[in-house]
Amino acid sequence: TVPFARYVAQHRGSLAGTLLDESGGPVPGAAVLVYPIDERYRGLSAQRIRYVVSSPFGDYAATGLRPGHYPVATLVGVELGAWYDAEVLREIDAAAVLVSIDATRQTILNLRVT
């Protein structure tokens, strides 16, 4: 049998990229939210939501994502954990970029922080 950790690694995708400012420079310490498009998988017990912070070089990575479609948004002025509120998440949706996650490869998405 295949150990569970290896099974998950083989059947989950990841998203990575760099956060850039308006002049194309890296944005360190900025928040990125990756969440499922299907509202059934949102909320306090959601295991498909990923909150990550960019490195000192502006890089970010969200791992362990099930295959599917995910909105991705940079968070500016959003209180930590506020995205578990459906109304706040709908507001975040307006500025999100939709990506498709595949279990067989890493998806790359560079984002602009305005």
Backbone as a printed PyTorch tensor [residue, N CA C, xyz], in Angstrom:
tensor([[[  0.8320,  -1.1940,   0.0000],
         [  0.0000,   0.0000,   0.0000],
         [  0.8750,   1.2540,   0.0000]],

        [[  0.3160,   2.3360,  -0.4880],
         [  1.0230,   3.6090,  -0.5420],
         [  0.7410,   4.3720,   0.7520]],

        [[  1.7950,   4.8380,   1.4420],
         [  1.5660,   5.6320,   2.6540],
         [  0.7080,   6.8590,   2.3320]],

        [[ -0.1390,   7.2410,   3.2810],
         [ -1.0810,   8.3400,   3.0740],
         [ -0.3860,   9.6250,   2.6470]],

        [[  0.7170,   9.9810,   3.2800],
         [  1.4120,  11.2330,   2.9530],
         [  1.8620,  11.2330,   1.4920]],

        [[  2.3510,  10.1190,   0.9990],
         [  2.7820,  10.0490,  -0.3960],
         [  1.5650,  10.1050,  -1.3240]],

        [[  0.4680,   9.4430,  -0.9220],
         [ -0.7620,   9.4830,  -1.7230],
         [ -1.2490,  10.9260,  -1.8770]],

        [[ -1.2830,  11.6540,  -0.7730],
         [ -1.7330,  13.0470,  -0.8040],
         [ -0.8100,  13.8670,  -1.6870]],

        [[  0.5030,  13.6890,  -1.5410],
         [  1.4520,  14.4500,  -2.3480],
         [  1.2680,  14.1670,  -3.8350]],

        [[  0.9130,  12.9400,  -4.1710],
         [  0.7470,  12.5690,  -5.5760],
         [ -0.5940,  13.0140,  -6.1400]],

        [[ -1.5720,  13.3110,  -5.2970],
         [ -2.9150,  13.6370,  -5.7520],
         [ -3.3720,  15.0420,  -5.3500]],

        [[ -2.4340,  15.8830,  -5.0080],
         [ -2.7430,  17.2670,  -4.6450],
         [ -1.8380,  18.1880,  -5.4440]],

        [[ -2.3790,  19.3280,  -5.7930],
         [ -1.6180,  20.3000,  -6.5610],
         [ -1.0860,  21.4160,  -5.6900]],

        [[ -0.3760,  22.3270,  -6.3170],
         [  0.1440,  23.4790,  -5.5950],
         [  0.0940,  24.7110,  -6.4940]],

        [[  0.1630,  25.8410,  -5.8590],
         [  0.1300,  27.1260,  -6.5380],
         [  1.2810,  27.9470,  -5.9950]],

        [[  2.0380,  28.5690,  -6.8760],
         [  3.1680,  29.3880,  -6.4350],
         [  3.3190,  30.5690,  -7.3810]],

        [[  4.0230,  31.5710,  -6.9080],
         [  4.2740,  32.7340,  -7.7450],
         [  4.9800,  33.8170,  -6.9630]],

        [[  4.9820,  34.9970,  -7.5240],
         [  5.6160,  36.1470,  -6.9070],
         [  4.6060,  37.2860,  -6.8550]],

        [[  4.5970,  37.9920,  -5.7550],
         [  3.7620,  39.1820,  -5.6190],
         [  4.6030,  40.3820,  -6.0320]],

        [[  4.0570,  41.1640,  -6.9530],
         [  4.7760,  42.3120,  -7.4950],
         [  3.9980,  43.5910,  -7.2350]],

        [[  4.7410,  44.6850,  -7.0070],
         [  4.0720,  45.9710,  -6.8550],
         [  3.8500,  46.5870,  -8.2320]],

        [[  3.3060,  47.7870,  -8.2740],
         [  2.9610,  48.4210,  -9.5490],
         [  4.1680,  48.6590, -10.4470]],

        [[  5.3720,  48.7880,  -9.8560],
         [  6.5730,  49.0070, -10.6610],
         [  7.2910,  47.6940, -11.0000]],

        [[  6.7280,  46.5590, -10.5880],
         [  7.3150,  45.2640, -10.9050],
         [  8.2810,  44.7270,  -9.8680]],

        [[  8.3940,  45.4130,  -8.7420],
         [  9.2680,  44.9530,  -7.6670],
         [  8.5470,  43.9670,  -6.7640]],

        [[  9.2930,  43.0930,  -6.0690],
         [  8.6740,  42.1070,  -5.1840],
         [  8.0190,  42.7580,  -3.9670]],

        [[  6.9500,  42.1170,  -3.4840],
         [  6.2380,  42.6100,  -2.3040],
         [  6.3820,  41.5680,  -1.1880]],

        [[  7.2570,  41.8220,  -0.2130],
         [  7.4230,  40.8780,   0.8930],
         [  6.3310,  41.0340,   1.9440]],

        [[  6.0050,  39.9340,   2.6150],
         [  5.0810,  39.9760,   3.7470],
         [  3.6320,  40.2490,   3.4080]],

        [[  3.2450,  40.0530,   2.1570],
         [  1.8550,  40.2820,   1.7610],
         [  1.0730,  38.9650,   1.8280]],

        [[ -0.2090,  39.0790,   2.0860],
         [ -1.0550,  37.8970,   2.2530],
         [ -1.7310,  37.5090,   0.9420]],

        [[ -1.8180,  36.1900,   0.7360],
         [ -2.5080,  35.6270,  -0.4210],
         [ -3.5180,  34.6190,   0.0990]],

        [[ -4.7270,  34.6790,  -0.4150],
         [ -5.7820,  33.7420,  -0.0320],
         [ -6.1610,  32.9090,  -1.2540]],

        [[ -6.1200,  31.5910,  -1.0850],
         [ -6.5310,  30.6360,  -2.1150],
         [ -7.7050,  29.8760,  -1.5190]],

        [[ -8.8490,  29.9100,  -2.2030],
         [-10.0340,  29.2900,  -1.6190],
         [-10.8740,  28.6530,  -2.7210]],

        [[-11.6680,  27.6460,  -2.3800],
         [-12.4400,  26.9350,  -3.3980],
         [-13.5670,  27.7820,  -3.9730]],

        [[-13.8260,  27.5830,  -5.2410],
         [-14.9190,  28.3000,  -5.9000],
         [-16.2720,  27.8060,  -5.3900]],

        [[-16.3220,  26.5380,  -5.0140],
         [-17.5560,  25.9220,  -4.5160],
         [-17.7830,  26.3510,  -3.0680]],

        [[-18.8510,  27.0870,  -2.8340],
         [-19.1320,  27.6330,  -1.5050],
         [-19.3570,  26.5650,  -0.4420]],

        [[-19.6380,  25.3320,  -0.8320],
         [-19.8190,  24.2560,   0.1560],
         [-18.5260,  23.9710,   0.9050]],

        [[-17.3910,  24.3240,   0.3320],
         [-16.0960,  24.0310,   0.9320],
         [-15.4550,  25.2480,   1.5790]],

        [[-16.2700,  26.2470,   1.8940],
         [-15.8180,  27.4380,   2.5950],
         [-16.3860,  27.4090,   4.0080]],

        [[-15.8990,  28.2720,   4.8560],
         [-16.4250,  28.3500,   6.2180],
         [-15.3740,  27.9590,   7.2380]],

        [[-15.7540,  28.0120,   8.5090],
         [-14.7990,  27.7820,   9.5890],
         [-14.1250,  26.4170,   9.5530]],

        [[-14.8290,  25.3990,   9.0790],
         [-14.2200,  24.0680,   9.0560],
         [-13.5790,  23.7520,   7.6980]],

        [[-13.4370,  24.7560,   6.8500],
         [-12.9060,  24.5530,   5.4990],
         [-11.4480,  24.1190,   5.5350]],

        [[-11.1780,  23.0050,   4.8970],
         [ -9.8060,  22.5130,   4.8120],
         [ -9.1850,  22.8410,   3.4620]],

        [[ -9.9570,  23.4480,   2.5830],
         [ -9.4490,  23.7480,   1.2390],
         [ -9.0080,  25.1980,   1.0860]],

        [[ -9.1010,  25.9720,   2.1360],
         [ -8.6600,  27.3640,   2.0940],
         [ -7.1940,  27.4140,   2.5110]],

        [[ -6.4100,  28.1800,   1.7540],
         [ -5.0020,  28.3720,   2.0890],
         [ -4.7280,  29.8680,   2.2170]],

        [[ -4.1200,  30.2320,   3.3340],
         [ -3.6860,  31.6020,   3.5980],
         [ -2.1730,  31.5360,   3.7010]],

        [[ -1.4770,  32.2560,   2.8460],
         [ -0.0150,  32.2510,   2.8610],
         [  0.4930,  33.6810,   2.8170]],

        [[  1.7120,  33.8640,   3.2790],
         [  2.3430,  35.1780,   3.2940],
         [  3.5980,  35.1020,   2.4280]],

        [[  3.8220,  36.1220,   1.6290],
         [  4.9730,  36.1180,   0.7250],
         [  6.2840,  36.2430,   1.4960]],

        [[  7.3190,  35.6460,   0.9120],
         [  8.6620,  35.6490,   1.4970],
         [  9.2870,  37.0450,   1.3890]],

        [[ 10.4780,  37.2330,   1.9620],
         [ 11.1690,  38.5200,   1.8040],
         [ 11.4370,  38.8890,   0.3340]],

        [[ 11.3670,  37.8950,  -0.5550],
         [ 11.5950,  38.1270,  -1.9810],
         [ 10.2790,  38.2340,  -2.7650]],

        [[  9.1470,  38.2090,  -2.0490],
         [  7.8410,  38.3310,  -2.6890],
         [  7.2500,  37.0200,  -3.1760]],

        [[  7.9570,  35.9040,  -2.9670],
         [  7.4610,  34.6020,  -3.4180],
         [  6.4330,  34.0380,  -2.4470]],

        [[  5.4920,  33.2560,  -2.9780],
         [  4.5100,  32.5740,  -2.1420],
         [  4.2590,  31.1850,  -2.7030]],

        [[  3.7530,  30.2940,  -1.8670],
         [  3.3930,  28.9420,  -2.3050],
         [  2.2700,  28.4110,  -1.4300]],

        [[  1.2660,  27.8540,  -2.0720],
         [  0.1540,  27.1930,  -1.3810],
         [  0.1600,  25.7390,  -1.8480]],

        [[  0.2750,  24.8200,  -0.9110],
         [  0.4040,  23.4090,  -1.2700],
         [ -0.7680,  22.5880,  -0.7460]],

        [[ -0.8400,  21.3450,  -1.2060],
         [ -1.8640,  20.4230,  -0.7260],
         [ -3.2540,  20.7420,  -1.2290]],

        [[ -3.3550,  21.3620,  -2.4000],
         [ -4.6550,  21.7540,  -2.9420],
         [ -5.2670,  20.6140,  -3.7530]],

        [[ -6.5240,  20.3330,  -3.4790],
         [ -7.2430,  19.3450,  -4.2790],
         [ -7.4330,  19.9070,  -5.6840]],

        [[ -7.4490,  19.0570,  -6.7000],
         [ -7.7000,  19.5480,  -8.0570],
         [ -9.0430,  20.2710,  -8.1220]],

        [[ -9.0850,  21.3420,  -8.8990],
         [-10.3180,  22.1060,  -9.0560],
         [-10.0300,  23.5550,  -9.3550]],

        [[-11.0680,  24.3690,  -9.2600],
         [-10.9680,  25.8000,  -9.5560],
         [-10.9470,  26.5870,  -8.2450]],

        [[-10.0220,  27.5460,  -8.1870],
         [ -9.8380,  28.3400,  -6.9820],
         [ -9.6880,  29.8220,  -7.3260]],

        [[-10.4290,  30.6900,  -6.6650],
         [-10.1240,  32.1130,  -6.7410],
         [ -8.8780,  32.3740,  -5.8710]],

        [[ -8.0550,  33.2950,  -6.3170],
         [ -6.8390,  33.6700,  -5.5900],
         [ -6.8520,  35.1850,  -5.4530]],

        [[ -6.6270,  35.6770,  -4.2430],
         [ -6.6610,  37.1240,  -4.0150],
         [ -5.5490,  37.5480,  -3.0770]],

        [[ -5.0110,  38.7250,  -3.3290],
         [ -4.1080,  39.3280,  -2.3470],
         [ -4.9930,  40.0670,  -1.3530]],

        [[ -4.6010,  40.0210,  -0.1070],
         [ -5.4170,  40.6290,   0.9460],
         [ -4.7380,  41.8810,   1.4780]],

        [[ -5.3970,  42.9910,   1.3110],
         [ -4.9030,  44.2590,   1.8230],
         [ -5.9990,  44.8290,   2.7190]],

        [[ -5.6700,  45.0370,   3.9700],
         [ -6.6430,  45.6140,   4.8940],
         [ -7.7520,  44.6600,   5.3110]],

        [[ -7.5160,  43.3590,   5.1800],
         [ -8.5080,  42.3620,   5.5860],
         [ -8.0330,  41.7370,   6.8990]],

        [[ -8.8840,  41.7790,   7.8900],
         [ -8.5550,  41.2340,   9.2040],
         [ -8.3220,  39.7230,   9.1140]],

        [[ -7.3200,  39.2290,   9.8210],
         [ -6.9840,  37.8120,   9.8170],
         [ -8.2110,  36.9630,  10.1620]],

        [[ -8.5380,  36.0230,   9.2970],
         [ -9.6690,  35.1240,   9.5040],
         [-11.0100,  35.6550,   9.0450]],

        [[-11.0600,  36.9210,   8.6010],
         [-12.3290,  37.5190,   8.1940],
         [-12.9370,  36.8060,   6.9870]],

        [[-12.1110,  36.1300,   6.1930],
         [-12.6070,  35.4450,   4.9940],
         [-13.5100,  34.2600,   5.2950]],

        [[-13.6230,  33.8710,   6.5450],
         [-14.5700,  32.8070,   6.9010],
         [-16.0070,  33.3330,   6.9280]],

        [[-16.1610,  34.6420,   6.8940],
         [-17.4730,  35.2750,   6.8000],
         [-17.8520,  35.3080,   5.3260]],

        [[-18.9820,  34.7290,   4.9690],
         [-19.4030,  34.6130,   3.5630],
         [-19.4900,  35.9710,   2.8820]],

        [[-19.9350,  36.9970,   3.5940],
         [-20.0670,  38.3280,   2.9920],
         [-18.6970,  38.9160,   2.6670]],

        [[-17.7440,  38.7590,   3.5590],
         [-16.3810,  39.2580,   3.3150],
         [-15.7730,  38.5180,   2.1320]],

        [[-15.9790,  37.2180,   2.0630],
         [-15.4320,  36.4350,   0.9600],
         [-16.0410,  36.8460,  -0.3780]],

        [[-17.3030,  37.2050,  -0.3840],
         [-17.9190,  37.6910,  -1.6250],
         [-17.2670,  39.0050,  -2.0760]],

        [[-16.9010,  39.8600,  -1.1290],
         [-16.1930,  41.1000,  -1.4730],
         [-14.8030,  40.8000,  -2.0220]],

        [[-14.1310,  39.8290,  -1.4300],
         [-12.8110,  39.4270,  -1.9000],
         [-12.9150,  38.8450,  -3.3120]],

        [[-14.0040,  38.1240,  -3.5830],
         [-14.2280,  37.5240,  -4.9040],
         [-14.0910,  38.5380,  -6.0370]],

        [[-14.5300,  39.7680,  -5.8010],
         [-14.5330,  40.7830,  -6.8490],
         [-13.1350,  41.0620,  -7.3960]],

        [[-12.1100,  40.8990,  -6.5740],
         [-10.7440,  41.1900,  -7.0040],
         [ -9.9130,  39.9190,  -7.2250]],

        [[-10.5180,  38.7650,  -7.0920],
         [ -9.7740,  37.5030,  -7.1900],
         [ -9.5270,  37.1040,  -8.6480]],

        [[ -8.4850,  36.3040,  -8.8260],
         [ -8.1360,  35.7240, -10.1240],
         [ -8.4550,  34.2390, -10.0280]],

        [[ -9.1350,  33.7030, -11.0270],
         [ -9.5060,  32.2910, -11.0120],
         [ -8.3970,  31.4400, -11.6300]],

        [[ -7.9850,  30.3830, -10.9080],
         [ -6.9890,  29.4510, -11.4250],
         [ -7.5410,  28.0370, -11.3450]],

        [[ -6.9850,  27.1880, -12.1730],
         [ -7.3370,  25.7720, -12.1700],
         [ -6.1410,  24.9990, -11.6260]],

        [[ -6.3830,  24.2010, -10.6000],
         [ -5.3190,  23.4160,  -9.9750],
         [ -5.4030,  21.9840, -10.4630]],

        [[ -4.2700,  21.4630, -10.8950],
         [ -4.1410,  20.1000, -11.3950],
         [ -3.2600,  19.3390, -10.4090]],

        [[ -3.6120,  18.1020, -10.1190],
         [ -2.8540,  17.3130,  -9.1420],
         [ -1.4990,  16.8770,  -9.6690]],

        [[ -1.2610,  17.0020, -10.9650],
         [ -0.0190,  16.4820, -11.5300],
         [  1.0550,  17.5350, -11.7320]],

        [[  0.7440,  18.7970, -11.4290],
         [  1.7470,  19.8370, -11.6620],
         [  1.5250,  21.0330, -10.7360]],

        [[  2.5470,  21.8840, -10.6800],
         [  2.4370,  23.1130,  -9.9180],
         [  1.9410,  24.2120, -10.8510]],

        [[  0.9650,  24.9690, -10.4070],
         [  0.4560,  26.1060, -11.1690],
         [  1.2270,  27.3500, -10.7270]],

        [[  1.6330,  28.1670, -11.6820],
         [  2.3620,  29.3970, -11.3880],
         [  1.4420,  30.5860, -11.6680]],

        [[  1.3400,  31.4780, -10.7020],
         [  0.5180,  32.6800, -10.8500],
         [  1.2260,  33.8460, -10.1480]],

        [[  1.7400,  34.7850, -10.9380],
         [  2.3120,  36.0050, -10.3810],
         [  1.1810,  37.0130, -10.2340]],

        [[  1.1900,  37.7270,  -9.1280],
         [  0.0970,  38.6500,  -8.8180],
         [  0.6130,  40.0570,  -8.5880]],

        [[ -0.1900,  41.0330,  -8.9760],
         [  0.1170,  42.4480,  -8.7020],
         [ -0.6300,  42.8690,  -7.4500]],

        [[  0.0730,  43.5480,  -6.5820],
         [ -0.5310,  44.0950,  -5.3570],
         [ -0.6520,  45.5900,  -5.5780]],

        [[ -1.8800,  46.0790,  -5.5180],
         [ -2.0840,  47.5140,  -5.7540],
         [ -2.4380,  48.2210,  -4.4690]]])
